[in-house]
Coordinates of C-alpha atoms in Angstrom, one line a residue:
M1 CA -38.5 56.7 -55.3
K2 CA -38.9 54.1 -52.4
R3 CA -37.1 55.3 -49.2
G4 CA -36.3 53.2 -46.1
V5 CA -33.5 51.6 -44.2
F6 CA -31.9 48.3 -44.9
I7 CA -30.0 46.7 -42.3
F8 CA -27.4 43.8 -42.2
F9 CA -26.5 42.9 -38.9
G10 CA -22.7 42.5 -38.5
L11 CA -21.7 43.5 -41.5
C12 CA -23.1 46.9 -43.2
L13 CA -25.7 49.4 -43.3
M14 CA -27.2 50.6 -46.2
T15 CA -29.9 53.4 -46.3
A16 CA -31.7 54.6 -49.5
C17 CA -31.0 58.6 -50.3
S18 CA -33.5 60.8 -52.0
S19 CA -31.5 60.5 -55.3
G20 CA -31.8 56.3 -55.2
T21 CA -27.7 56.3 -54.7
L22 CA -27.0 53.9 -51.6
L23 CA -24.7 54.8 -49.1
A24 CA -22.6 52.0 -47.1
K25 CA -21.8 52.9 -43.5
E26 CA -19.8 50.2 -41.5
E27 CA -22.0 49.6 -38.4
T28 CA -22.3 46.6 -36.2
A29 CA -25.5 46.4 -34.5
Y30 CA -25.1 44.8 -31.1
F31 CA -28.5 44.4 -28.8
S32 CA -28.5 46.1 -25.3
Y33 CA -31.5 44.9 -22.9
A34 CA -30.8 47.2 -20.3
G35 CA -32.0 50.3 -21.8
D36 CA -29.9 53.2 -22.8
R37 CA -26.4 52.6 -22.2
A38 CA -26.0 55.4 -19.1
D39 CA -23.1 54.9 -16.7
K40 CA -24.9 54.4 -13.2
A41 CA -23.1 57.4 -11.8
D42 CA -24.7 60.0 -13.8
L43 CA -28.2 58.6 -12.9
T44 CA -30.7 59.5 -10.3
E45 CA -32.0 57.0 -7.5
R46 CA -35.1 56.8 -9.0
E47 CA -34.0 56.5 -12.4
Q48 CA -31.1 53.7 -11.0
L49 CA -34.3 51.9 -9.4
D50 CA -36.4 52.3 -12.8
K51 CA -33.1 50.8 -14.9
K52 CA -32.9 47.9 -12.3
E53 CA -36.5 46.9 -12.7
A54 CA -36.1 46.7 -16.3
E55 CA -33.6 44.5 -16.3
E56 CA -35.1 42.2 -14.3
V57 CA -37.7 42.0 -16.7
K58 CA -37.7 38.2 -18.8
E59 CA -36.5 39.6 -22.4
F60 CA -36.5 38.1 -25.7
T61 CA -33.9 37.8 -27.9
A62 CA -34.9 40.3 -31.0
F63 CA -35.2 39.0 -34.5
K64 CA -32.4 39.9 -36.8
V65 CA -34.4 41.3 -39.8
E66 CA -31.8 40.7 -42.9
H67 CA -34.1 41.6 -45.5
Y68 CA -36.7 44.3 -46.6
D69 CA -39.0 44.2 -49.1
H70 CA -40.2 47.3 -50.3
S71 CA -40.6 46.9 -53.9
N72 CA -44.7 48.0 -53.2
I73 CA -44.0 50.5 -50.6
S74 CA -42.9 54.0 -50.2
F75 CA -42.6 55.8 -46.4
D76 CA -40.9 58.5 -44.5
L77 CA -39.9 59.3 -41.1
K78 CA -40.0 62.1 -38.8
H79 CA -38.6 62.8 -35.5
N80 CA -40.2 65.5 -33.4
N81 CA -41.2 66.9 -36.6
E82 CA -38.0 66.8 -38.4
S83 CA -37.1 64.2 -41.2
E84 CA -35.3 61.1 -40.2
H85 CA -33.3 59.3 -42.4
L86 CA -31.7 56.9 -40.2
Y87 CA -33.1 55.4 -37.6
I88 CA -31.5 52.7 -35.2
K89 CA -32.3 51.6 -31.7
T90 CA -31.3 48.3 -31.3
D91 CA -33.2 47.7 -27.5
E92 CA -36.5 48.1 -28.8
V93 CA -37.8 44.8 -28.1
F94 CA -40.9 44.2 -26.2
P95 CA -40.5 41.5 -23.1
E96 CA -42.0 38.1 -22.8
D97 CA -44.6 39.2 -20.2
Y98 CA -46.1 42.1 -21.3
T99 CA -47.2 42.9 -17.9
N100 CA -47.1 41.8 -13.8
V101 CA -50.1 43.9 -13.1
E102 CA -53.4 41.7 -12.6
G103 CA -55.9 42.3 -15.1
V104 CA -56.8 43.2 -18.6
L105 CA -54.9 46.3 -19.3
T106 CA -55.3 47.0 -23.2
F107 CA -57.2 45.8 -26.0
R108 CA -57.1 42.0 -26.1
G109 CA -54.8 42.0 -23.0
G110 CA -51.2 42.5 -24.6
P111 CA -49.1 42.7 -28.0
M112 CA -50.4 39.4 -28.9
R113 CA -53.9 40.4 -28.5
D114 CA -54.9 37.0 -27.6
Q115 CA -55.9 37.5 -24.0
P116 CA -59.2 39.3 -23.4
A117 CA -59.6 37.5 -20.4
Y118 CA -57.5 37.4 -16.7
G119 CA -57.7 34.4 -14.5
Q120 CA -59.9 31.3 -14.8
L121 CA -63.4 29.7 -13.9
D122 CA -64.1 27.2 -11.2
T123 CA -64.9 23.7 -12.9
G124 CA -68.5 23.4 -13.8
V125 CA -69.8 26.5 -15.3
F126 CA -73.8 26.2 -16.3
G127 CA -74.9 30.0 -17.1
I128 CA -74.4 33.7 -17.0
E129 CA -76.4 36.4 -15.0
E130 CA -76.3 40.1 -15.1
S131 CA -75.1 41.3 -11.6
W132 CA -74.9 45.0 -12.1
Q133 CA -74.8 48.0 -14.6
Y134 CA -73.8 51.5 -14.4
R135 CA -75.5 54.3 -16.5
T136 CA -73.1 56.8 -18.4
G137 CA -73.8 60.0 -19.8
F138 CA -75.4 60.6 -23.1
N139 CA -74.2 62.4 -26.5
S140 CA -77.0 63.8 -28.5
D141 CA -75.1 62.3 -31.5
W142 CA -73.9 59.0 -30.5
G143 CA -75.6 58.3 -27.0
G144 CA -74.0 56.8 -24.5
G145 CA -72.5 53.5 -23.1
A146 CA -69.7 52.0 -25.7
G147 CA -69.6 51.3 -29.4
W148 CA -66.9 49.2 -31.2
T149 CA -64.2 48.4 -29.9
G150 CA -65.0 49.8 -26.2
Q151 CA -63.0 47.0 -24.2
P152 CA -62.8 48.1 -21.1
A153 CA -59.4 47.7 -19.2
L154 CA -59.6 46.1 -15.9
V155 CA -56.7 46.7 -13.2
K156 CA -55.7 45.4 -9.9
W157 CA -53.8 48.2 -8.9
E158 CA -50.5 47.7 -6.2
K159 CA -51.3 49.1 -2.7
D160 CA -48.9 51.9 -2.7
V161 CA -50.2 53.3 -6.3
R162 CA -53.9 52.7 -5.2
E163 CA -53.1 55.0 -2.0
M164 CA -52.0 57.8 -4.1
M165 CA -55.1 58.1 -6.5
N166 CA -57.8 60.3 -6.4
I167 CA -60.0 56.9 -5.8
Y168 CA -62.8 57.2 -3.4
S169 CA -62.3 56.1 0.2
P170 CA -64.3 53.0 0.4
F171 CA -62.2 51.4 -2.2
I172 CA -58.5 52.3 -1.1
N173 CA -57.9 50.3 1.5
D174 CA -59.9 47.0 -0.3
E175 CA -57.0 44.6 -1.0
D176 CA -59.3 43.0 -3.5
F177 CA -60.4 46.2 -5.4
V178 CA -60.2 45.5 -9.2
E179 CA -61.0 48.7 -11.2
V180 CA -62.8 48.9 -14.5
I181 CA -61.8 51.9 -16.6
Q182 CA -64.0 52.7 -19.4
G183 CA -64.3 55.1 -22.3
S184 CA -68.2 56.0 -23.6
L185 CA -69.3 57.5 -26.3
D186 CA -70.7 60.1 -24.1
G187 CA -66.8 61.6 -24.1
N188 CA -66.0 60.3 -20.7
V189 CA -64.1 57.9 -19.0
Y190 CA -65.7 55.8 -15.9
F191 CA -64.0 54.5 -13.3
L192 CA -65.9 51.3 -11.6
D193 CA -65.7 48.9 -9.1
L194 CA -65.4 45.2 -10.6
E195 CA -67.9 43.6 -8.1
T196 CA -70.2 46.0 -7.6
G197 CA -70.4 48.5 -10.7
K198 CA -70.3 51.6 -8.3
E199 CA -68.8 54.4 -9.3
T200 CA -64.8 54.4 -7.9
R201 CA -63.8 57.8 -8.5
H202 CA -64.7 61.1 -10.8
P203 CA -64.8 60.8 -14.6
I204 CA -62.6 62.1 -16.7
E205 CA -64.4 64.5 -19.2
V206 CA -62.3 63.8 -22.3
G207 CA -65.2 65.5 -24.2
N208 CA -64.8 63.8 -27.7
P209 CA -67.0 60.5 -28.0
I210 CA -64.7 57.7 -27.6
K211 CA -65.2 54.5 -30.0
G212 CA -61.8 52.6 -29.1
S213 CA -60.8 51.0 -25.9
V214 CA -58.6 52.5 -23.5
S215 CA -54.9 51.4 -22.3
A216 CA -53.5 51.4 -18.9
D217 CA -49.8 51.3 -18.5
S218 CA -48.3 48.3 -18.4
R219 CA -46.0 49.0 -15.5
G220 CA -48.8 49.6 -13.3
Y221 CA -48.1 53.1 -13.5
P222 CA -50.7 55.6 -13.0
L223 CA -51.4 57.0 -16.3
L224 CA -54.1 56.4 -19.1
Y225 CA -54.1 56.2 -22.6
V226 CA -56.9 57.7 -24.7
G227 CA -57.8 57.9 -28.4
D228 CA -60.6 60.2 -29.4
G229 CA -63.4 58.5 -32.0
V230 CA -65.0 61.6 -33.1
P231 CA -64.0 65.5 -33.0
Y232 CA -66.4 67.4 -30.8
E233 CA -63.2 69.8 -29.3
D234 CA -60.7 71.8 -30.9
S235 CA -58.3 68.6 -29.7
F236 CA -58.4 65.6 -31.6
G237 CA -55.9 62.7 -31.1
L238 CA -54.7 60.4 -28.4
S239 CA -54.0 61.7 -24.6
I240 CA -52.0 60.5 -22.0
Y241 CA -53.9 61.1 -18.2
S242 CA -52.6 61.6 -15.1
L243 CA -54.6 58.6 -12.8
I244 CA -53.4 60.3 -9.9
D245 CA -55.7 63.3 -10.1
G246 CA -56.6 62.5 -13.6
S247 CA -55.4 65.8 -15.3
L248 CA -53.8 65.7 -18.9
L249 CA -50.3 65.2 -19.6
H250 CA -49.7 65.1 -23.1
H251 CA -51.8 65.1 -26.3
I252 CA -51.0 63.8 -29.6
S253 CA -52.9 65.7 -32.4
G254 CA -54.4 63.2 -34.9
R255 CA -54.6 66.1 -37.0
D256 CA -51.1 66.2 -39.0
G257 CA -49.7 67.5 -41.8
F258 CA -47.4 65.3 -42.3
A259 CA -50.1 62.3 -42.6
F260 CA -51.8 61.7 -45.9
R261 CA -55.2 61.9 -44.3
E262 CA -56.9 64.8 -42.5
W263 CA -58.9 62.2 -40.1
G264 CA -57.2 62.2 -36.6
A265 CA -59.1 59.9 -34.7
F266 CA -57.6 56.9 -32.4
D267 CA -59.6 53.6 -32.2
S268 CA -56.3 51.7 -32.0
S269 CA -55.5 50.9 -28.0
A270 CA -51.6 51.7 -27.6
L271 CA -48.9 49.1 -26.2
V272 CA -45.9 50.1 -23.8
N273 CA -42.8 48.6 -23.2
R274 CA -42.2 48.3 -20.0
K275 CA -38.7 47.8 -20.7
T276 CA -38.0 50.5 -23.2
D277 CA -40.6 53.2 -21.8
T278 CA -42.1 53.3 -25.1
L279 CA -45.4 53.7 -26.7
V280 CA -46.6 52.2 -30.1
V281 CA -49.8 52.9 -31.6
G282 CA -51.5 53.3 -34.9
G283 CA -53.4 56.5 -35.8
E284 CA -56.6 56.7 -38.7
N285 CA -54.7 59.7 -40.2
G286 CA -52.2 56.9 -41.5
I287 CA -49.2 57.3 -39.2
F288 CA -48.0 54.5 -37.2
Y289 CA -46.3 55.8 -33.9
K290 CA -43.3 55.2 -31.7
V291 CA -43.2 57.4 -28.8
K292 CA -40.4 57.6 -25.9
L293 CA -42.4 58.2 -22.9
N294 CA -39.7 59.4 -20.6
T295 CA -41.8 58.7 -17.8
L296 CA -41.0 60.0 -14.3
F297 CA -42.8 58.6 -11.5
D298 CA -42.1 59.2 -7.9
K299 CA -43.5 57.1 -5.6
D300 CA -42.6 58.9 -2.7
A301 CA -43.7 62.1 -3.7
G302 CA -47.0 60.7 -5.7
T303 CA -46.3 62.5 -8.9
V304 CA -45.9 61.1 -12.3
S305 CA -45.4 63.1 -15.7
V306 CA -43.9 62.3 -19.1
A307 CA -41.9 64.3 -21.7
P308 CA -42.9 62.2 -24.9
D309 CA -40.5 62.0 -28.3
E310 CA -42.3 61.2 -31.0
L311 CA -41.3 59.0 -34.0
K312 CA -43.6 58.9 -36.8
L313 CA -44.0 56.7 -39.7
R314 CA -45.9 57.5 -43.0
Y315 CA -46.0 55.2 -45.6
E316 CA -48.2 54.5 -48.9
V317 CA -48.7 50.7 -50.4
E318 CA -49.2 50.3 -54.0
G319 CA -52.7 49.8 -55.2
N320 CA -53.8 51.2 -51.9
D321 CA -56.1 54.2 -51.8
Y322 CA -56.9 54.0 -48.4
Q323 CA -55.5 55.7 -45.2
G324 CA -56.2 54.9 -41.5
I325 CA -55.0 52.4 -38.9
E326 CA -58.4 51.6 -37.0
N327 CA -57.2 48.2 -35.5
S328 CA -54.7 47.9 -32.8
V329 CA -51.3 47.3 -33.4
A330 CA -49.8 43.7 -32.4
V331 CA -46.6 43.1 -31.3
Y332 CA -43.9 40.1 -31.1
K333 CA -40.5 41.0 -29.9
N334 CA -39.2 43.6 -32.5
L335 CA -41.6 43.2 -35.3
A336 CA -45.3 45.2 -35.0
F337 CA -48.2 44.1 -37.2
F338 CA -51.1 46.2 -38.4
A339 CA -54.0 46.5 -41.1
D340 CA -55.3 49.8 -42.5
N341 CA -58.7 50.7 -44.3
G342 CA -57.2 49.8 -47.7
G343 CA -56.8 46.0 -46.4
S344 CA -53.1 45.9 -46.6
I345 CA -51.2 44.1 -43.7
M346 CA -48.0 45.3 -42.7
A347 CA -44.9 44.3 -40.5
V348 CA -42.7 47.1 -39.0
N349 CA -39.2 46.5 -37.7
L350 CA -39.5 48.7 -34.1
Q351 CA -35.5 48.7 -34.1
T352 CA -35.4 50.7 -37.3
M353 CA -39.0 51.7 -37.9
S354 CA -38.9 50.4 -41.2
P355 CA -41.4 48.3 -43.0
V356 CA -40.5 44.7 -43.1
W357 CA -43.0 43.7 -45.8
A358 CA -46.4 44.7 -46.9
L359 CA -49.5 42.9 -48.5
P360 CA -51.5 44.2 -51.5
P361 CA -55.1 45.6 -50.1
L362 CA -58.3 43.2 -50.3
D363 CA -60.6 45.4 -48.5
D364 CA -61.0 47.4 -45.3
T365 CA -59.5 45.8 -42.3
D366 CA -60.5 47.0 -38.9
S367 CA -60.3 43.4 -37.0
T368 CA -57.2 43.5 -35.1
I369 CA -54.5 40.8 -36.0
V370 CA -54.0 38.3 -33.3
V371 CA -50.2 36.5 -33.3
E372 CA -49.5 32.8 -32.2
V373 CA -45.9 31.6 -32.0
V374 CA -45.1 28.5 -33.3
D375 CA -41.2 27.7 -33.2
D376 CA -40.3 31.3 -32.6
V377 CA -42.4 32.3 -35.9
P378 CA -45.1 34.9 -35.5
Y379 CA -48.1 33.8 -37.4
L380 CA -50.8 36.4 -38.0
Y381 CA -54.8 35.4 -38.1
T382 CA -57.0 38.1 -39.7
G383 CA -60.1 39.1 -41.5
T384 CA -61.6 41.7 -44.0
E385 CA -64.8 43.4 -44.2
V386 CA -66.9 43.6 -46.9
D387 CA -66.8 47.8 -47.3
N388 CA -64.4 49.3 -50.1
I389 CA -65.5 47.0 -52.8
G390 CA -69.2 48.8 -52.3
R391 CA -71.4 45.9 -52.8
D392 CA -72.1 42.3 -51.5
G393 CA -69.3 40.1 -51.6
D394 CA -66.6 38.3 -49.9
C395 CA -64.8 38.7 -46.9
H396 CA -61.2 37.0 -46.8
L397 CA -59.9 35.4 -43.2
R398 CA -56.2 34.8 -43.4
K399 CA -53.5 33.2 -41.8
I400 CA -50.0 34.9 -42.7
N401 CA -46.4 34.0 -41.8
G402 CA -45.2 37.3 -39.6
M403 CA -41.8 36.8 -40.9
T404 CA -42.3 37.1 -44.5
G405 CA -45.8 37.9 -45.4
E406 CA -46.3 34.6 -47.0
V407 CA -50.3 33.5 -46.5
V408 CA -50.2 30.0 -45.3
W409 CA -54.0 29.6 -45.8
Q410 CA -57.2 31.8 -47.0
K411 CA -60.8 31.1 -46.5
S412 CA -63.6 33.2 -47.7
Y413 CA -67.3 33.8 -46.8
S414 CA -69.8 35.6 -48.2
A415 CA -71.6 38.9 -46.4
F416 CA -73.9 41.3 -47.5
Y417 CA -72.5 45.2 -48.1
Y418 CA -74.4 48.0 -45.9
P419 CA -72.9 51.5 -46.1
G420 CA -71.6 52.6 -42.9
V421 CA -72.2 49.4 -41.0
A422 CA -70.0 47.2 -42.8
G423 CA -70.3 43.2 -42.9
G424 CA -67.5 40.4 -42.6
V425 CA -64.8 40.3 -40.0
L426 CA -64.8 43.1 -37.6
A427 CA -64.4 41.2 -34.1
T428 CA -61.3 40.2 -33.3
P429 CA -60.9 36.4 -33.5
V430 CA -60.2 34.1 -30.6
L431 CA -56.7 32.1 -30.6
G432 CA -57.9 29.0 -28.9
K433 CA -55.9 27.4 -26.2
Q434 CA -56.2 24.5 -23.7
A435 CA -59.3 22.5 -25.0
I436 CA -59.7 24.4 -28.1
E437 CA -55.7 24.9 -28.8
D438 CA -56.1 23.6 -32.4
V439 CA -58.7 26.3 -33.3
V440 CA -58.7 30.0 -34.4
I441 CA -62.9 31.4 -33.9
F442 CA -63.8 34.2 -36.5
T443 CA -67.1 36.1 -36.2
I444 CA -68.3 37.1 -39.4
A445 CA -71.2 39.8 -39.6
R446 CA -74.1 39.9 -42.2
H447 CA -73.6 36.5 -43.4
G448 CA -76.3 34.2 -44.4
G449 CA -78.8 37.4 -44.0
R450 CA -78.4 41.2 -44.3
Y451 CA -78.9 41.2 -40.4
R452 CA -77.4 37.5 -39.5
G453 CA -74.1 36.2 -39.0
L454 CA -71.5 33.3 -38.1
M455 CA -69.1 31.9 -35.8
A456 CA -66.2 29.6 -37.8
A457 CA -63.9 27.8 -35.4
L458 CA -61.0 26.7 -38.5
D459 CA -58.2 24.5 -37.4
K460 CA -55.0 26.4 -37.4
E461 CA -53.0 24.6 -39.7
T462 CA -55.5 23.8 -42.5
G463 CA -57.7 26.5 -42.1
E464 CA -60.8 24.1 -42.6
E465 CA -64.0 24.4 -40.6
V466 CA -64.2 22.5 -37.1
W467 CA -67.4 24.1 -36.2
T468 CA -70.1 26.8 -36.9
R469 CA -72.8 28.3 -35.3
D470 CA -75.5 30.4 -37.2
M471 CA -76.2 33.6 -35.8
P472 CA -79.6 35.1 -35.8
F473 CA -78.2 38.5 -35.3
Y474 CA -74.8 39.6 -36.5
A475 CA -71.8 40.6 -34.2
W476 CA -69.3 43.4 -34.6
S477 CA -68.3 42.6 -30.9
S478 CA -65.0 40.7 -30.3
P479 CA -65.8 36.8 -28.8
V480 CA -64.1 36.2 -25.6
D481 CA -62.6 33.2 -24.4
V482 CA -62.1 31.6 -21.1
Y483 CA -61.2 28.5 -19.2
D484 CA -61.7 26.4 -16.3
K485 CA -59.4 25.1 -13.9
K486 CA -59.7 21.8 -16.1
G487 CA -58.9 23.5 -19.4
N488 CA -62.5 23.3 -20.6
A489 CA -63.3 26.3 -22.9
Y490 CA -66.3 28.8 -22.8
L491 CA -66.8 31.7 -25.4
I492 CA -68.7 34.7 -24.7
Q493 CA -70.4 36.4 -27.7
G494 CA -72.3 39.7 -27.8
D495 CA -74.6 40.6 -30.7
F496 CA -76.5 43.6 -32.6
N497 CA -79.9 42.5 -30.8
G498 CA -78.3 42.9 -27.5
D499 CA -77.9 39.3 -26.4
V500 CA -75.0 37.9 -24.6
T501 CA -74.2 34.3 -25.3
L502 CA -72.0 31.8 -23.3
L503 CA -71.0 29.0 -25.9
N504 CA -69.1 25.4 -25.4
G505 CA -65.7 26.6 -27.1
E506 CA -65.2 23.0 -28.0
N507 CA -68.7 22.8 -30.3
G508 CA -70.0 26.0 -30.7
Q509 CA -73.5 24.7 -28.7
M510 CA -75.3 27.7 -26.7
I511 CA -75.2 27.0 -22.3
D512 CA -77.0 30.2 -21.6
Q513 CA -78.1 33.4 -22.8
V514 CA -78.8 37.1 -21.2
S515 CA -80.5 40.0 -22.8
L516 CA -79.1 43.4 -22.4
G517 CA -81.7 44.6 -25.0
V518 CA -79.7 47.2 -27.2
N519 CA -77.1 46.7 -29.6
I520 CA -73.8 45.7 -28.2
E521 CA -70.6 46.5 -30.5
A522 CA -68.2 46.9 -27.6
S523 CA -66.2 43.7 -26.9
P524 CA -66.0 42.2 -23.2
A525 CA -63.3 42.1 -20.8
V526 CA -63.0 38.9 -18.5
Y527 CA -61.5 39.5 -14.4
N528 CA -62.0 35.5 -13.4
N529 CA -65.8 35.1 -13.9
T530 CA -67.1 38.6 -14.1
V531 CA -67.6 39.8 -17.3
V532 CA -67.6 43.5 -18.1
L533 CA -68.9 45.0 -21.5
A534 CA -70.7 48.1 -22.3
S535 CA -73.6 48.5 -24.6
R536 CA -75.2 51.0 -26.9
S537 CA -77.8 51.1 -24.6
G538 CA -76.4 53.8 -22.5
Y539 CA -74.9 51.3 -19.9
I540 CA -71.5 49.3 -18.5
H541 CA -72.9 45.8 -17.4
G542 CA -71.2 43.6 -15.3
I543 CA -72.3 39.8 -15.7
T544 CA -71.1 37.1 -13.8
I545 CA -70.4 33.4 -15.0
E546 CA -71.6 30.8 -12.6

């Protein structure tokens, strides 16, 4: 029996019980944008300030989901390890602006996963040059540097926050200071100066190799969210660290008896709703998490704490034998979107934690979904690997209506199968803007040759090719789009050979290239004209766009 929650706003609420009988309860759902309805007299001064800040966040109006298609989905909820049969939180809407902090705080910059770069370039781009490198430690099995997805966070801290953290003294009073925060396969999180590559504080020793991309808190609070990639320690999951002193505040174990899968890694890069103090993230155990953080941040005292309250969704999609969310969850308003290791795509209403729809599986999908909004309708761009089929075959690129799950267009490309190092789409696509606003750009691994690849710019409306670029070496690293003051578009693409290529975004032609010498799996982040990415060589690199 499928279990779920059906919401009809302003009419009634119906929930399916385990026997299949429908129970009706009169319930009108009201949207509240000021957080929980608590009397201000009952709030502390700090809580009143946080509440006022939340009220000033530019708001979206939530989608009123009136139909849930559970015909191919079964699911369960647990709230603090107790079964949850009815959940409604009508204020759970991500704000229009994810953050007001300067930088790239999570994988691909925000909930629509379409902003891997912050700032803009001067007009007249002509080349790239490596400006610094930093050597990480080394794990005997995994090496150092970073692997897939491995994007750094880039953060320009507010002065009062910067002064309370354990940042080395030369950087505390630097008003232009931007910090690079990089998780590494050696099991550490490194902190570097964007301009020089110098260490800005002592690394956080996680212990487990980190494969995914760390997230800094969207409110600018001194909090860092780090997912484990491989178990070398007893604890294995997602950790929340204080960036005041580097201490561990909370750990969510990925080894969860509620999960259908025992593998507890978190390659997914967390999102934090700064309005509701809520974190959303997917686990490779197959659980989708929504976590009320209950953050207490006292700037005057220089302290921060969390007391997380976990709500967990586990699910099964008909015909999908694979569990695990390796991509980073995308969100628009109150709808969350993710893919899984079986290739199903799912939409979840964050206000009810109920799946809205799920597509049947195609093949393993680890590339993060990118969201484009047209007339308030979210459209999803996604691509599959050539993995589960166990042989050479096709990867599938799709545009999907996020409200209904309808496939708008689909385009397939051949790719070679390679056990453990898959072909197809592992890079997250670029959603074109400004001069290239009509295209979405995919990078396809192992196309045209077992070690070759392809970049394909497709028309957003039709899926037809606008341009392609044959790659002599395949890439798992995601391309990054950057723009100059006139709106001209440029792309940065790393590859298996260790090459970083600067491309003209309008035609895919190469402008310049630097070689880092060793495989680049990690995705770059960009702050103005500085690109930061890590390679499998054991280095983190700073590259200047000139």
